[in-house]
Coordinates of C-alpha atoms in Angstrom, one line a residue:
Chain L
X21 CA 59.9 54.7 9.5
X22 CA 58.1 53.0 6.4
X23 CA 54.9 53.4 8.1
X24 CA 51.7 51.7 7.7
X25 CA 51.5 49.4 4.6
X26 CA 48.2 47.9 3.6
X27 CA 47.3 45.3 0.9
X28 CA 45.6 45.1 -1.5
X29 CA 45.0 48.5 -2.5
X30 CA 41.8 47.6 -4.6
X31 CA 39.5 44.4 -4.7
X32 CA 36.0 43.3 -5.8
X33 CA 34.4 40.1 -4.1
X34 CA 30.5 38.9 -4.8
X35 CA 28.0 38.6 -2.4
X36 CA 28.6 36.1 0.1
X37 CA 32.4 35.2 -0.7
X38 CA 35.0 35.6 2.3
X39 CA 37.7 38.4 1.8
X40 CA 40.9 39.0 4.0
X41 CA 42.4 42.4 3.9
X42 CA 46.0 42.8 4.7
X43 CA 48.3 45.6 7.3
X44 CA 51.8 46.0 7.8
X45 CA 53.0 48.0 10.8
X46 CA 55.9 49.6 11.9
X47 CA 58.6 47.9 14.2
X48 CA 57.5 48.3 18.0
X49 CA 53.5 49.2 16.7
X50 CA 51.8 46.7 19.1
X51 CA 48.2 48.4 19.0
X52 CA 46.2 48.0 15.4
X53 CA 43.1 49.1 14.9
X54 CA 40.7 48.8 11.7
X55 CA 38.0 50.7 10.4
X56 CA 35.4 51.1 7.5
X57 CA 34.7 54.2 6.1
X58 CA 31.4 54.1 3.9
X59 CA 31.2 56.8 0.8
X60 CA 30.2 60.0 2.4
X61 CA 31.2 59.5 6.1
X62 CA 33.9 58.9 8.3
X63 CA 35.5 55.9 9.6
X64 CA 33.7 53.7 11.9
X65 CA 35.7 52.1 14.2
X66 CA 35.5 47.9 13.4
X67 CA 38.0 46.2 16.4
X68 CA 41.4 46.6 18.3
X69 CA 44.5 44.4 18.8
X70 CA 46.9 44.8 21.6
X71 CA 49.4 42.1 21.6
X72 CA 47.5 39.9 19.7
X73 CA 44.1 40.0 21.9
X74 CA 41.5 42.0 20.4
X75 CA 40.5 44.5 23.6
X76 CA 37.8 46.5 21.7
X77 CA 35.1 46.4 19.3
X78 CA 32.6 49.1 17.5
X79 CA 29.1 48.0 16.1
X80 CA 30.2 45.4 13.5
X81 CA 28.9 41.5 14.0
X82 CA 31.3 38.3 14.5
X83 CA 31.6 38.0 10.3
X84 CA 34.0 40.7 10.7
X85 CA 37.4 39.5 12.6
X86 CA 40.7 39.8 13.1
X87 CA 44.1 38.8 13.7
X88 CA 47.2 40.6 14.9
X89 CA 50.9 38.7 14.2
X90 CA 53.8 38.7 16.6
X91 CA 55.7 40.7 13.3
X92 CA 53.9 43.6 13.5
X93 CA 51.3 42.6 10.9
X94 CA 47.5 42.3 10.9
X95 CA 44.5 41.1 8.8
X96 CA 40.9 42.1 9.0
X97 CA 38.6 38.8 7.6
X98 CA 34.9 39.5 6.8
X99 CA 32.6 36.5 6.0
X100 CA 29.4 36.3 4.4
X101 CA 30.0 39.5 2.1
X102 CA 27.0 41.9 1.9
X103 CA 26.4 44.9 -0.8
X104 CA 27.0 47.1 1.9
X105 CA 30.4 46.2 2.9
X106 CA 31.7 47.8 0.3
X107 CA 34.1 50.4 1.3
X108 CA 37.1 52.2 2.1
X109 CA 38.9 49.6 4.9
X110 CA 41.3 51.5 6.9
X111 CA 43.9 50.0 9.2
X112 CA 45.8 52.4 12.4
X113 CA 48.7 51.1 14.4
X114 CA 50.8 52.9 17.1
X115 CA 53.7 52.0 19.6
X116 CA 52.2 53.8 22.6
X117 CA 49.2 51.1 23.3
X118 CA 45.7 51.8 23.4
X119 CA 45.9 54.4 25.6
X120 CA 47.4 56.9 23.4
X121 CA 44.6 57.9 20.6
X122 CA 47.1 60.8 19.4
X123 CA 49.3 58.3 18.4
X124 CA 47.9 56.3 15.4
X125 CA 49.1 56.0 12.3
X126 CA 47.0 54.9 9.6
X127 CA 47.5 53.2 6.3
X128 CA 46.0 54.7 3.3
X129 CA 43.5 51.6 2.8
X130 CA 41.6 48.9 0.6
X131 CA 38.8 50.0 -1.3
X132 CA 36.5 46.7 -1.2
X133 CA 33.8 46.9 -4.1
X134 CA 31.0 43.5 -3.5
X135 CA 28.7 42.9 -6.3
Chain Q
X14 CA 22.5 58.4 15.6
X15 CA 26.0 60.6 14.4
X16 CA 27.4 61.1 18.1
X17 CA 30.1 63.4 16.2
X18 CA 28.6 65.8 13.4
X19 CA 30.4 68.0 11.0
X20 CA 27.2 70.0 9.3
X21 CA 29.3 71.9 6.8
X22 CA 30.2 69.3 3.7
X23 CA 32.8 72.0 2.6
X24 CA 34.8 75.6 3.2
X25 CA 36.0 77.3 1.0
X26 CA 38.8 80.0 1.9
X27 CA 40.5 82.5 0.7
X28 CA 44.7 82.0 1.1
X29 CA 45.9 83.8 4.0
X30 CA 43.0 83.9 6.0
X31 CA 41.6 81.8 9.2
X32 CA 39.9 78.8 8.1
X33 CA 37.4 77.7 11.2
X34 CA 36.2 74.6 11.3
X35 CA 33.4 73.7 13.8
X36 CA 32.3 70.2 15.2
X37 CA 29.3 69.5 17.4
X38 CA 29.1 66.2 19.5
X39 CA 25.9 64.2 21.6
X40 CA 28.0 61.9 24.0
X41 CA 28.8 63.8 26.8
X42 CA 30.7 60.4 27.9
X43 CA 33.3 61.4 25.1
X44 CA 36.7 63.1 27.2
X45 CA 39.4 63.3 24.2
X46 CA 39.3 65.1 20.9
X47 CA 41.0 64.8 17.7
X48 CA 41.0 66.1 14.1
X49 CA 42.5 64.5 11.5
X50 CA 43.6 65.8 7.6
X51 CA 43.0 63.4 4.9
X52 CA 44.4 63.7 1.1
X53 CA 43.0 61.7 -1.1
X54 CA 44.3 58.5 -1.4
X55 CA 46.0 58.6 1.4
X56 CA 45.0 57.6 5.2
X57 CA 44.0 60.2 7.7
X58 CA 46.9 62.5 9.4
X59 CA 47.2 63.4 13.0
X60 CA 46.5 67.2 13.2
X61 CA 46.1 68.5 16.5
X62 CA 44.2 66.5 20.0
X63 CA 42.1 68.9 23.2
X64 CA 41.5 66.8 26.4
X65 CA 37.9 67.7 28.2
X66 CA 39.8 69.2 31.1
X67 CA 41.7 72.1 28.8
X68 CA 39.4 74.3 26.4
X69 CA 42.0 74.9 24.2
X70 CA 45.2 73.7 22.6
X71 CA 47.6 75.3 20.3
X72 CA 50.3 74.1 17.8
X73 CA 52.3 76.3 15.5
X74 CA 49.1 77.9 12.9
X75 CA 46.3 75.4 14.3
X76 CA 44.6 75.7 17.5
X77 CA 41.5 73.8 18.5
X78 CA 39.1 75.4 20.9
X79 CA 36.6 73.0 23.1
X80 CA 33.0 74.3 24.8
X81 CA 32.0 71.2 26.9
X82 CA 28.8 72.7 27.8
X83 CA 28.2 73.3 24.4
X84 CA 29.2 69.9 23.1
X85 CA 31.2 71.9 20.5
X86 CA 34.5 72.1 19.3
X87 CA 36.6 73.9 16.5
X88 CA 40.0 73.9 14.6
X89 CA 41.0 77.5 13.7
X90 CA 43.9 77.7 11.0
X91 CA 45.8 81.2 10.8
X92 CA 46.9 82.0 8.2
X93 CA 45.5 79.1 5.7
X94 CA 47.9 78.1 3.4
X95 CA 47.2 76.1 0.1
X96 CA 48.5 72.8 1.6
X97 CA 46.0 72.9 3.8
X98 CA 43.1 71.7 1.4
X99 CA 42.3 68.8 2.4
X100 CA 39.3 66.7 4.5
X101 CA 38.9 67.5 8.1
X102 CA 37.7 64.7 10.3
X103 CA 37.0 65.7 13.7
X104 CA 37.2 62.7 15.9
X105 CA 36.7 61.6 19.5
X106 CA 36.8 59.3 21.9
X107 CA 35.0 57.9 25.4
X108 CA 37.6 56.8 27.7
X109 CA 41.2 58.1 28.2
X110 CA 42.9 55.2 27.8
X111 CA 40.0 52.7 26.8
X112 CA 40.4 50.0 24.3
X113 CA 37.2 52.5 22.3
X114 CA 37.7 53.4 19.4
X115 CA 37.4 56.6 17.6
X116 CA 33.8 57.8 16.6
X117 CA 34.7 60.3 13.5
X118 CA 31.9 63.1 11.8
X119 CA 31.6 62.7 8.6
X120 CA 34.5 65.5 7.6
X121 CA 34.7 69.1 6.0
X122 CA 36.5 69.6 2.8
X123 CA 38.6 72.8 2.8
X124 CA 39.7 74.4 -0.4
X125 CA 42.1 77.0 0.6
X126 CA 41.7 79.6 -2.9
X127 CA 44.5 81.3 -4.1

């Protein structure tokens, strides 16, 4: 298994510019979920795909969405960039569906600096 | 409002000894726990998942221990080997098979000492 693949590993955007961040799952992963993880605390979950529908979303407003691709892959778009956006972006998948939490397997993320 | 807290920033342990690692939780909603070992630069790592109807769950040297009415869980490591330094995220979540999430603390870093 390659596992999960995201791109870029670094990037810094100003204020207000769009960004897309970028995740490549395994073969047969058809659950992807993405998170932000702030300096100093954990990851907060952001939204989940499952078969291309999002089916769950944490606390983050419509400038943050997503898309999952019928290829396994995945991309996590955030408009209007704010200073506090910055952040480690962390992308999960897994082949069991959303029902198995166990069984996610997560990239080792973007680090998105906006100034 | 943390729904998941880890109080303790960092453990330090001594190599061969238990590391204990404790987690304390508000959402009595939440039914499924998990901790998770991050290197750095790397993503997190599954360790080792407790379901609200067991109070405990073993595999191989760690072994997580759940007190629902205590909104309190811990990962115990025996013996701690130097591998094992790392970030601990304890993790949980509100519905067995939900479309939730994961609400994570905010991690323990544990230095295993030689």
């Amino acid at each position: 298994e390659t596992g999960v693949t995201q791109s870029p590993t670094h990037l810094i955007k100003t204020r207000g510019q769009q960004v897309t961040l970028r995740c490549s799952s395994q073969s047969g992963h058809n659950t992807v979920s993405w998170y932000q993880q702030a300096l100093g605390q954990g990851p907060q979950f952001i939204f989940q795909y499952y078969r291309e529908e999002e089916n769950g979303r944490g606390n983050f407003p419509p400038r943050f969405s997503g898309l999952q691709f019928p290829n396994y892959s995945s991309e996590l778009n955030v408009n209007a960039l704010e200073l506090d956006d910055s952040a480690l972006y962390l992308c999960a998948s897994s082949r069991s569906g959303p029902r198995e939490k166990s069984g996610y397997t997560f990239g080792s993320g973007t680090r998105l600096t906006v100034v | 409002d943390q729904q998941v807290k880890q109080n303790s920033p960092s453990l330090s342990v001594q190599e061969g000894r238990i590391s204990i690692l404790n987690c304390d939780y508000t959402n009595s909603m939440f039914d499924y726990f998990l901790w998770y070992k991050k290197y750095p630069a790397e993503g997190p790592t599954f360790l080792i998942s407790i379901s609200s109807i067991k109070d405990k769950n073993e595999d191989g040297r760690f072994t997580v221990f759940l007190n629902k009415s205590a909104k309190h869980l811990s990962l115990h490591i025996v013996p701690s080997q130097p591998g094992d330094s790392a970030v601990y995220f304890c993790a949980a979540s509100a519905t067995w098979g939900g479309a939730d999430g994961l609400t994570f603390g905010k991690g323990t870093h544990l230095i295993i000492q030689p």
